[in-house]
C-alpha cells in the first residue's frame, strides 16, 4: 500500500526535470529538472556570453558545463525519490549563445524496482531586459522500471527586480510519471540575495560566500493520483551559499500537504560542484 501511495505521489510530482528551473528563481533545492530551473535575466545573458566566447576558442559550437552533487535526500516536488536516503547526482549541459540548450542529468532512486533516474532534456531560453523565459521538454528514463518513463513539457518566466527575483511556470505531461495519465505542475518561487561574506584568504577579501534566501512552492494535479481531488501542494525554503572554487551549498526545509513518510516535512542538505 505504501509503495502505491508513493508512486502516485511521485507521478503527481514530475517536473520537466528537463533543464529548466522549476520552482524558483534559483531553484537549487530541487536536484533534478535542470530544464525547469528558471534563471534570472543576468544569469541567462552571462551564460550566452560565455557560450559565445568559448565558441571562438574551440571547434565545438556553444559551451559545455557539468555538475556533480551529493544530497541527504533526492526531494522531487516535495517527495523523496530515495526513501529519504542519500542521493548522488550529476549532469552535463550544452548551451549555445542563441539560447538553445541540451542536457543529461542522473540520480540514484529507490522506489518500485528503480535504482536510477536519467533525464534527457532540451529547450530554448532568453532574456528581455530583466525578464527571462524558457521553454523545455524532458524525458524521464528509469532503466529497470520503464513503466514510469514519461515526457514533460514546460514554459517558465522569471523577473529580476534587483533586490529579489520571482519565477513561475507551467509543466504538463500526457502520461504523468508513466502511470497517472494527464497531469500538470505549477511552480512558483522567490529568491532574495543577501549581503556577501568576505574572506581574508581571497583577493581583496571579497566573494567568499554569496548567500541567497530561496523559497518555492508548487501545485501538482494528475488524473489518476489517489489523493483527494487528484492534487497536492509542496513547498520549500532555505539558504543557498555560492562559494569559491565553483562550489554551492544548499540548506533547505521541504514539505507537502500529503500524509506520507516520503512526503513529510524534513531538512535537506546538499553540496554541488560546477565545472
C-alpha atoms as a printed R data frame, in Angstrom:
    type eleno elety resid chain resno      x      y       z
1   ATOM     1    CA   UNK     A     1  0.000  0.000   0.000
2   ATOM     2    CA   UNK     A     2  2.820  2.376   0.893
3   ATOM     3    CA   UNK     A     3  4.505  1.697  -2.451
4   ATOM     4    CA   UNK     A     4  1.306  2.512  -4.343
5   ATOM     5    CA   UNK     A     5  0.876  5.737  -2.390
6   ATOM     6    CA   UNK     A     6  4.441  6.734  -3.069
7   ATOM     7    CA   UNK     A     7  4.215  6.003  -6.778
8   ATOM     8    CA   UNK     A     8  1.036  8.018  -7.030
9   ATOM     9    CA   UNK     A     9  2.734 10.886  -5.268
10  ATOM    10    CA   UNK     A    10  5.752 10.618  -7.484
11  ATOM    11    CA   UNK     A    11  3.630 10.630 -10.540
12  ATOM    12    CA   UNK     A    12  1.996 13.687  -9.200
13  ATOM    13    CA   UNK     A    13  5.430 15.000  -8.941
14  ATOM    14    CA   UNK     A    14  7.026 15.195 -12.246
15  ATOM    15    CA   UNK     A    15  8.952 18.073 -13.327
16  ATOM    16    CA   UNK     A    16 10.193 18.996 -16.617
17  ATOM    17    CA   UNK     A    17 13.232 17.756 -14.988
18  ATOM    18    CA   UNK     A    18 14.404 18.695 -18.249
19  ATOM    19    CA   UNK     A    19 16.658 21.518 -17.949
20  ATOM    20    CA   UNK     A    20 14.771 24.297 -16.514
21  ATOM    21    CA   UNK     A    21 14.264 25.832 -13.211
22  ATOM    22    CA   UNK     A    22 11.112 24.555 -11.880
23  ATOM    23    CA   UNK     A    23 10.245 26.157  -8.698
24  ATOM    24    CA   UNK     A    24 12.206 29.185  -8.207
25  ATOM    25    CA   UNK     A    25 14.406 31.889  -9.391
26  ATOM    26    CA   UNK     A    26 17.435 29.937  -8.265
27  ATOM    27    CA   UNK     A    27 15.975 26.594  -7.511
28  ATOM    28    CA   UNK     A    28 18.941 24.761  -6.147
29  ATOM    29    CA   UNK     A    29 16.566 22.973  -3.809
30  ATOM    30    CA   UNK     A    30 15.285 20.617  -6.479
31  ATOM    31    CA   UNK     A    31 18.228 18.496  -7.610
32  ATOM    32    CA   UNK     A    32 16.637 17.282 -10.789
33  ATOM    33    CA   UNK     A    33 14.880 19.114 -13.575
34  ATOM    34    CA   UNK     A    34 17.548 21.445 -14.803
35  ATOM    35    CA   UNK     A    35 15.276 22.190 -17.739
36  ATOM    36    CA   UNK     A    36 12.844 23.683 -15.297
37  ATOM    37    CA   UNK     A    37 15.299 25.753 -13.313
38  ATOM    38    CA   UNK     A    38 14.386 29.305 -14.215
39  ATOM    39    CA   UNK     A    39 17.445 31.501 -14.403
40  ATOM    40    CA   UNK     A    40 17.378 35.246 -13.908
41  ATOM    41    CA   UNK     A    41 17.987 37.622 -16.829
42  ATOM    42    CA   UNK     A    42 21.594 38.371 -15.737
43  ATOM    43    CA   UNK     A    43 22.314 34.637 -15.479
44  ATOM    44    CA   UNK     A    44 20.889 33.951 -18.938
45  ATOM    45    CA   UNK     A    45 22.883 36.798 -20.507
46  ATOM    46    CA   UNK     A    46 26.087 35.692 -18.769
47  ATOM    47    CA   UNK     A    47 25.540 32.123 -19.950
48  ATOM    48    CA   UNK     A    48 25.011 33.193 -23.561
49  ATOM    49    CA   UNK     A    49 28.092 35.423 -23.429
50  ATOM    50    CA   UNK     A    50 30.222 32.592 -22.041
51  ATOM    51    CA   UNK     A    51 28.965 30.255 -24.780
52  ATOM    52    CA   UNK     A    52 29.868 32.800 -27.466
53  ATOM    53    CA   UNK     A    53 33.370 33.268 -26.024
54  ATOM    54    CA   UNK     A    54 34.007 29.545 -25.751
55  ATOM    55    CA   UNK     A    55 32.839 29.014 -29.320
56  ATOM    56    CA   UNK     A    56 35.545 31.398 -30.524
57  ATOM    57    CA   UNK     A    57 38.228 29.323 -28.812
58  ATOM    58    CA   UNK     A    58 37.011 25.805 -29.631
59  ATOM    59    CA   UNK     A    59 35.852 23.860 -32.658
60  ATOM    60    CA   UNK     A    60 32.642 22.858 -30.893
61  ATOM    61    CA   UNK     A    61 29.837 25.444 -31.155
62  ATOM    62    CA   UNK     A    62 28.420 26.563 -27.834
63  ATOM    63    CA   UNK     A    63 29.755 25.662 -24.398
64  ATOM    64    CA   UNK     A    64 29.809 22.514 -22.272
65  ATOM    65    CA   UNK     A    65 29.433 22.520 -18.489
66  ATOM    66    CA   UNK     A    66 28.776 19.936 -15.833
67  ATOM    67    CA   UNK     A    67 27.941 19.356 -12.195
68  ATOM    68    CA   UNK     A    68 28.199 16.682  -9.528
69  ATOM    69    CA   UNK     A    69 26.336 16.785  -6.226
70  ATOM    70    CA   UNK     A    70 25.603 14.950  -3.012
71  ATOM    71    CA   UNK     A    71 22.311 15.466  -1.138
72  ATOM    72    CA   UNK     A    72 20.889 13.976   2.027
73  ATOM    73    CA   UNK     A    73 17.729 13.207   0.025
74  ATOM    74    CA   UNK     A    74 16.525 13.467  -3.566
75  ATOM    75    CA   UNK     A    75 13.414 15.556  -2.971
76  ATOM    76    CA   UNK     A    76 11.383 15.996  -6.141
77  ATOM    77    CA   UNK     A    77  8.421 18.319  -5.754
78  ATOM    78    CA   UNK     A    78  8.436 17.583  -2.066
79  ATOM    79    CA   UNK     A    79  8.513 13.781  -2.337
80  ATOM    80    CA   UNK     A    80 11.632 11.713  -1.668
81  ATOM    81    CA   UNK     A    81 12.828  9.587  -4.587
82  ATOM    82    CA   UNK     A    82 15.407  7.816  -2.427
83  ATOM    83    CA   UNK     A    83 13.392  6.831   0.654
84  ATOM    84    CA   UNK     A    84 14.970  9.783   2.498
85  ATOM    85    CA   UNK     A    85 18.424  8.300   1.902
86  ATOM    86    CA   UNK     A    86 21.482  9.905   0.300
87  ATOM    87    CA   UNK     A    87 21.407 10.975  -3.343
88  ATOM    88    CA   UNK     A    88 24.416 11.092  -5.688
89  ATOM    89    CA   UNK     A    89 23.831 13.131  -8.811
90  ATOM    90    CA   UNK     A    90 25.496 14.615 -11.847
91  ATOM    91    CA   UNK     A    91 24.838 16.141 -15.220
92  ATOM    92    CA   UNK     A    92 26.257 17.569 -18.439
93  ATOM    93    CA   UNK     A    93 24.832 20.616 -20.236
94  ATOM    94    CA   UNK     A    94 25.426 22.203 -23.636
95  ATOM    95    CA   UNK     A    95 24.417 25.831 -24.167
96  ATOM    96    CA   UNK     A    96 24.516 27.864 -27.383
97  ATOM    97    CA   UNK     A    97 24.605 31.659 -27.482
98  ATOM    98    CA   UNK     A    98 21.354 31.538 -29.499
99  ATOM    99    CA   UNK     A    99 19.586 30.289 -26.358
100 ATOM   100    CA   UNK     A   100 19.289 26.630 -27.349
101 ATOM   101    CA   UNK     A   101 20.329 24.094 -24.697
102 ATOM   102    CA   UNK     A   102 20.577 20.313 -24.316
103 ATOM   103    CA   UNK     A   103 21.454 18.193 -21.320
104 ATOM   104    CA   UNK     A   104 21.610 14.905 -19.473
105 ATOM   105    CA   UNK     A   105 21.191 14.532 -15.706
106 ATOM   106    CA   UNK     A   106 21.037 11.500 -13.440
107 ATOM   107    CA   UNK     A   107 20.445 10.436  -9.840
108 ATOM   108    CA   UNK     A   108 20.090  7.239  -7.856
109 ATOM   109    CA   UNK     A   109 16.496  6.408  -6.857
110 ATOM   110    CA   UNK     A   110 14.736  3.924  -4.574
111 ATOM   111    CA   UNK     A   111 11.068  3.224  -5.321
112 ATOM   112    CA   UNK     A   112  9.392  0.363  -7.139
113 ATOM   113    CA   UNK     A   113 12.239 -1.507  -8.850
114 ATOM   114    CA   UNK     A   114 14.122  1.636  -9.808
115 ATOM   115    CA   UNK     A   115 17.723  2.372  -8.937
116 ATOM   116    CA   UNK     A   116 18.429  5.196 -11.397
117 ATOM   117    CA   UNK     A   117 16.702  8.189 -12.984
118 ATOM   118    CA   UNK     A   118 18.130  9.648 -16.199
119 ATOM   119    CA   UNK     A   119 16.718 12.908 -17.559
120 ATOM   120    CA   UNK     A   120 17.274 13.850 -21.201
121 ATOM   121    CA   UNK     A   121 16.234 17.436 -21.898
122 ATOM   122    CA   UNK     A   122 16.434 20.350 -24.270
123 ATOM   123    CA   UNK     A   123 14.849 23.690 -24.994
124 ATOM   124    CA   UNK     A   124 15.298 27.380 -25.545
125 ATOM   125    CA   UNK     A   125 15.846 30.268 -23.128
126 ATOM   126    CA   UNK     A   126 16.316 34.006 -23.446
127 ATOM   127    CA   UNK     A   127 16.045 37.362 -21.704
128 ATOM   128    CA   UNK     A   128 14.419 40.712 -22.454
129 ATOM   129    CA   UNK     A   129 15.706 43.403 -20.112
130 ATOM   130    CA   UNK     A   130 15.058 41.980 -16.617
131 ATOM   131    CA   UNK     A   131 12.621 39.296 -17.773
132 ATOM   132    CA   UNK     A   132 13.874 35.784 -18.557
133 ATOM   133    CA   UNK     A   133 11.925 32.954 -20.150
134 ATOM   134    CA   UNK     A   134 12.361 29.309 -21.031
135 ATOM   135    CA   UNK     A   135 10.570 26.501 -22.850
136 ATOM   136    CA   UNK     A   136 11.762 22.939 -22.462
137 ATOM   137    CA   UNK     A   137 10.993 19.252 -22.763
138 ATOM   138    CA   UNK     A   138 12.331 16.355 -20.710
139 ATOM   139    CA   UNK     A   139 12.228 12.601 -20.949
140 ATOM   140    CA   UNK     A   140 12.473 10.746 -17.623
141 ATOM   141    CA   UNK     A   141 14.019  7.302 -18.042
142 ATOM   142    CA   UNK     A   142 14.112  4.547 -15.380
143 ATOM   143    CA   UNK     A   143 16.182  1.609 -16.746
144 ATOM   144    CA   UNK     A   144 14.808 -1.180 -14.524
145 ATOM   145    CA   UNK     A   145 11.206  0.014 -14.192
146 ATOM   146    CA   UNK     A   146 10.263  1.549 -17.514
147 ATOM   147    CA   UNK     A   147  6.562  1.766 -16.686
148 ATOM   148    CA   UNK     A   148  7.498  5.068 -15.045
149 ATOM   149    CA   UNK     A   149  9.154  6.561 -18.144
150 ATOM   150    CA   UNK     A   150  7.422  9.752 -19.287
151 ATOM   151    CA   UNK     A   151  7.712 13.109 -21.063
152 ATOM   152    CA   UNK     A   152  7.160 16.566 -19.615
153 ATOM   153    CA   UNK     A   153  6.934 19.906 -21.396
154 ATOM   154    CA   UNK     A   154  7.140 23.290 -19.729
155 ATOM   155    CA   UNK     A   155  7.156 27.055 -20.118
156 ATOM   156    CA   UNK     A   156  8.679 29.345 -17.475
157 ATOM   157    CA   UNK     A   157  9.285 33.002 -16.752
158 ATOM   158    CA   UNK     A   158 11.221 34.994 -14.149
159 ATOM   159    CA   UNK     A   159 11.729 38.668 -13.361
160 ATOM   160    CA   UNK     A   160 14.771 40.163 -11.661
161 ATOM   161    CA   UNK     A   161 13.792 43.149  -9.505
162 ATOM   162    CA   UNK     A   162 17.353 43.681  -8.318
163 ATOM   163    CA   UNK     A   163 16.679 43.186  -4.627
164 ATOM   164    CA   UNK     A   164 14.813 39.928  -5.393
165 ATOM   165    CA   UNK     A   165 13.724 37.679  -8.260
166 ATOM   166    CA   UNK     A   166 10.444 35.833  -8.794
167 ATOM   167    CA   UNK     A   167  9.530 32.970 -11.115
168 ATOM   168    CA   UNK     A   168  6.636 30.768 -12.154
169 ATOM   169    CA   UNK     A   169  5.748 28.349 -14.912
170 ATOM   170    CA   UNK     A   170  3.565 25.517 -16.161
171 ATOM   171    CA   UNK     A   171  4.645 21.907 -16.767
172 ATOM   172    CA   UNK     A   172  2.407 19.360 -18.439
173 ATOM   173    CA   UNK     A   173  2.633 15.665 -19.262
174 ATOM   174    CA   UNK     A   174  0.356 13.432 -21.372
175 ATOM   175    CA   UNK     A   175  1.213 10.463 -19.136
176 ATOM   176    CA   UNK     A   176  2.434 11.771 -15.790
177 ATOM   177    CA   UNK     A   177  5.025  9.517 -14.228
178 ATOM   178    CA   UNK     A   178  4.098  6.855 -16.749
179 ATOM   179    CA   UNK     A   179  1.098  5.683 -14.730
180 ATOM   180    CA   UNK     A   180 -1.081  8.689 -13.827
181 ATOM   181    CA   UNK     A   181 -2.465  9.777 -17.211
182 ATOM   182    CA   UNK     A   182 -2.644 13.518 -17.915
183 ATOM   183    CA   UNK     A   183 -1.032 15.727 -15.290
184 ATOM   184    CA   UNK     A   184  0.480 19.139 -14.719
185 ATOM   185    CA   UNK     A   185  2.611 21.060 -12.251
186 ATOM   186    CA   UNK     A   186  2.576 24.802 -11.477
187 ATOM   187    CA   UNK     A   187  5.759 26.066  -9.743
188 ATOM   188    CA   UNK     A   188  6.426 29.476  -8.222
189 ATOM   189    CA   UNK     A   189  9.273 30.920  -6.217
190 ATOM   190    CA   UNK     A   190 11.177 33.920  -4.936
191 ATOM   191    CA   UNK     A   191 14.847 34.491  -4.163
192 ATOM   192    CA   UNK     A   192 16.484 37.276  -2.133
193 ATOM   193    CA   UNK     A   193 20.248 37.865  -2.482
194 ATOM   194    CA   UNK     A   194 21.822 38.539   0.926
195 ATOM   195    CA   UNK     A   195 24.992 40.563   1.681
196 ATOM   196    CA   UNK     A   196 28.200 38.824   0.629
197 ATOM   197    CA   UNK     A   197 30.536 37.477   3.291
198 ATOM   198    CA   UNK     A   198 34.178 38.381   2.709
199 ATOM   199    CA   UNK     A   199 37.150 36.053   3.207
200 ATOM   200    CA   UNK     A   200 40.663 37.137   4.170
201 ATOM   201    CA   UNK     A   201 42.352 34.481   2.006
202 ATOM   202    CA   UNK     A   202 40.785 35.683  -1.266
203 ATOM   203    CA   UNK     A   203 41.962 38.702  -3.312
204 ATOM   204    CA   UNK     A   204 40.590 41.900  -1.724
205 ATOM   205    CA   UNK     A   205 38.761 39.721   0.788
206 ATOM   206    CA   UNK     A   206 35.656 39.534  -1.395
207 ATOM   207    CA   UNK     A   207 33.159 36.990  -2.661
208 ATOM   208    CA   UNK     A   208 33.859 34.263  -0.176
209 ATOM   209    CA   UNK     A   209 30.215 33.402   0.441
210 ATOM   210    CA   UNK     A   210 27.323 34.763  -1.602
211 ATOM   211    CA   UNK     A   211 24.157 33.734   0.273
212 ATOM   212    CA   UNK     A   212 20.652 33.735  -1.171
213 ATOM   213    CA   UNK     A   213 17.374 33.078   0.623
214 ATOM   214    CA   UNK     A   214 15.239 30.904  -1.639
215 ATOM   215    CA   UNK     A   215 11.573 29.913  -1.159
216 ATOM   216    CA   UNK     A   216  9.386 27.890  -3.513
217 ATOM   217    CA   UNK     A   217  6.039 26.201  -3.836
218 ATOM   218    CA   UNK     A   218  4.154 24.110  -6.341
219 ATOM   219    CA   UNK     A   219  0.782 22.562  -7.183
220 ATOM   220    CA   UNK     A   220  0.530 19.081  -8.731
221 ATOM   221    CA   UNK     A   221 -2.571 17.618 -10.375
222 ATOM   222    CA   UNK     A   222 -2.888 14.244 -12.119
223 ATOM   223    CA   UNK     A   223 -5.978 12.372 -13.328
224 ATOM   224    CA   UNK     A   224 -5.129  9.108 -11.574
225 ATOM   225    CA   UNK     A   225 -3.393 10.342  -8.454
226 ATOM   226    CA   UNK     A   226 -5.085  8.792  -5.428
227 ATOM   227    CA   UNK     A   227 -5.132 11.844  -3.147
228 ATOM   228    CA   UNK     A   228 -8.318 13.840  -2.573
229 ATOM   229    CA   UNK     A   229 -9.273 15.787  -5.697
230 ATOM   230    CA   UNK     A   230 -6.221 14.342  -7.509
231 ATOM   231    CA   UNK     A   231 -3.803 17.010  -6.326
232 ATOM   232    CA   UNK     A   232 -1.303 18.096  -3.661
233 ATOM   233    CA   UNK     A   233  0.887 21.080  -2.702
234 ATOM   234    CA   UNK     A   234  4.600 21.188  -1.931
235 ATOM   235    CA   UNK     A   235  6.888 23.896  -0.559
236 ATOM   236    CA   UNK     A   236 10.478 24.507   0.475
237 ATOM   237    CA   UNK     A   237 12.627 27.333   1.792
238 ATOM   238    CA   UNK     A   238 16.260 27.701   2.674
239 ATOM   239    CA   UNK     A   239 19.683 29.195   2.141
240 ATOM   240    CA   UNK     A   240 21.919 28.727  -0.898
241 ATOM   241    CA   UNK     A   241 25.622 29.571  -0.452
242 ATOM   242    CA   UNK     A   242 27.672 30.245  -3.577
243 ATOM   243    CA   UNK     A   243 31.303 29.650  -2.619
244 ATOM   244    CA   UNK     A   244 34.782 29.889  -4.143
245 ATOM   245    CA   UNK     A   245 36.117 27.100  -6.360
246 ATOM   246    CA   UNK     A   246 32.746 26.570  -8.100
247 ATOM   247    CA   UNK     A   247 31.034 25.132  -5.037
248 ATOM   248    CA   UNK     A   248 27.450 25.596  -3.858
249 ATOM   249    CA   UNK     A   249 25.895 24.536  -0.561
250 ATOM   250    CA   UNK     A   250 22.139 24.205  -0.064
251 ATOM   251    CA   UNK     A   251 20.330 24.088   3.297
252 ATOM   252    CA   UNK     A   252 16.565 23.672   2.912
253 ATOM   253    CA   UNK     A   253 13.323 22.710   4.692
254 ATOM   254    CA   UNK     A   254 10.938 20.735   2.483
255 ATOM   255    CA   UNK     A   255  7.300 19.730   2.955
256 ATOM   256    CA   UNK     A   256  3.953 18.826   1.384
257 ATOM   257    CA   UNK     A   257  0.318 18.510   2.483
258 ATOM   258    CA   UNK     A   258  0.471 14.727   1.915
259 ATOM   259    CA   UNK     A   259  0.322 12.390   4.928
260 ATOM   260    CA   UNK     A   260  3.071 10.044   3.751
261 ATOM   261    CA   UNK     A   261  6.542  9.360   5.133
262 ATOM   262    CA   UNK     A   262  8.355 10.090   1.871
263 ATOM   263    CA   UNK     A   263  6.458 13.383   1.524
264 ATOM   264    CA   UNK     A   264  6.727 14.528   5.140
265 ATOM   265    CA   UNK     A   265  8.392 17.714   6.376
266 ATOM   266    CA   UNK     A   266 12.182 17.426   6.634
267 ATOM   267    CA   UNK     A   267 15.525 19.180   6.193
268 ATOM   268    CA   UNK     A   268 17.547 18.516   3.054
269 ATOM   269    CA   UNK     A   269 21.228 19.451   2.731
270 ATOM   270    CA   UNK     A   270 23.385 19.333  -0.365
271 ATOM   271    CA   UNK     A   271 26.749 20.238  -1.880
272 ATOM   272    CA   UNK     A   272 27.282 20.788  -5.609
273 ATOM   273    CA   UNK     A   273 30.446 21.251  -7.650
274 ATOM   274    CA   UNK     A   274 30.174 23.020 -11.009
275 ATOM   275    CA   UNK     A   275 32.709 22.562 -13.803
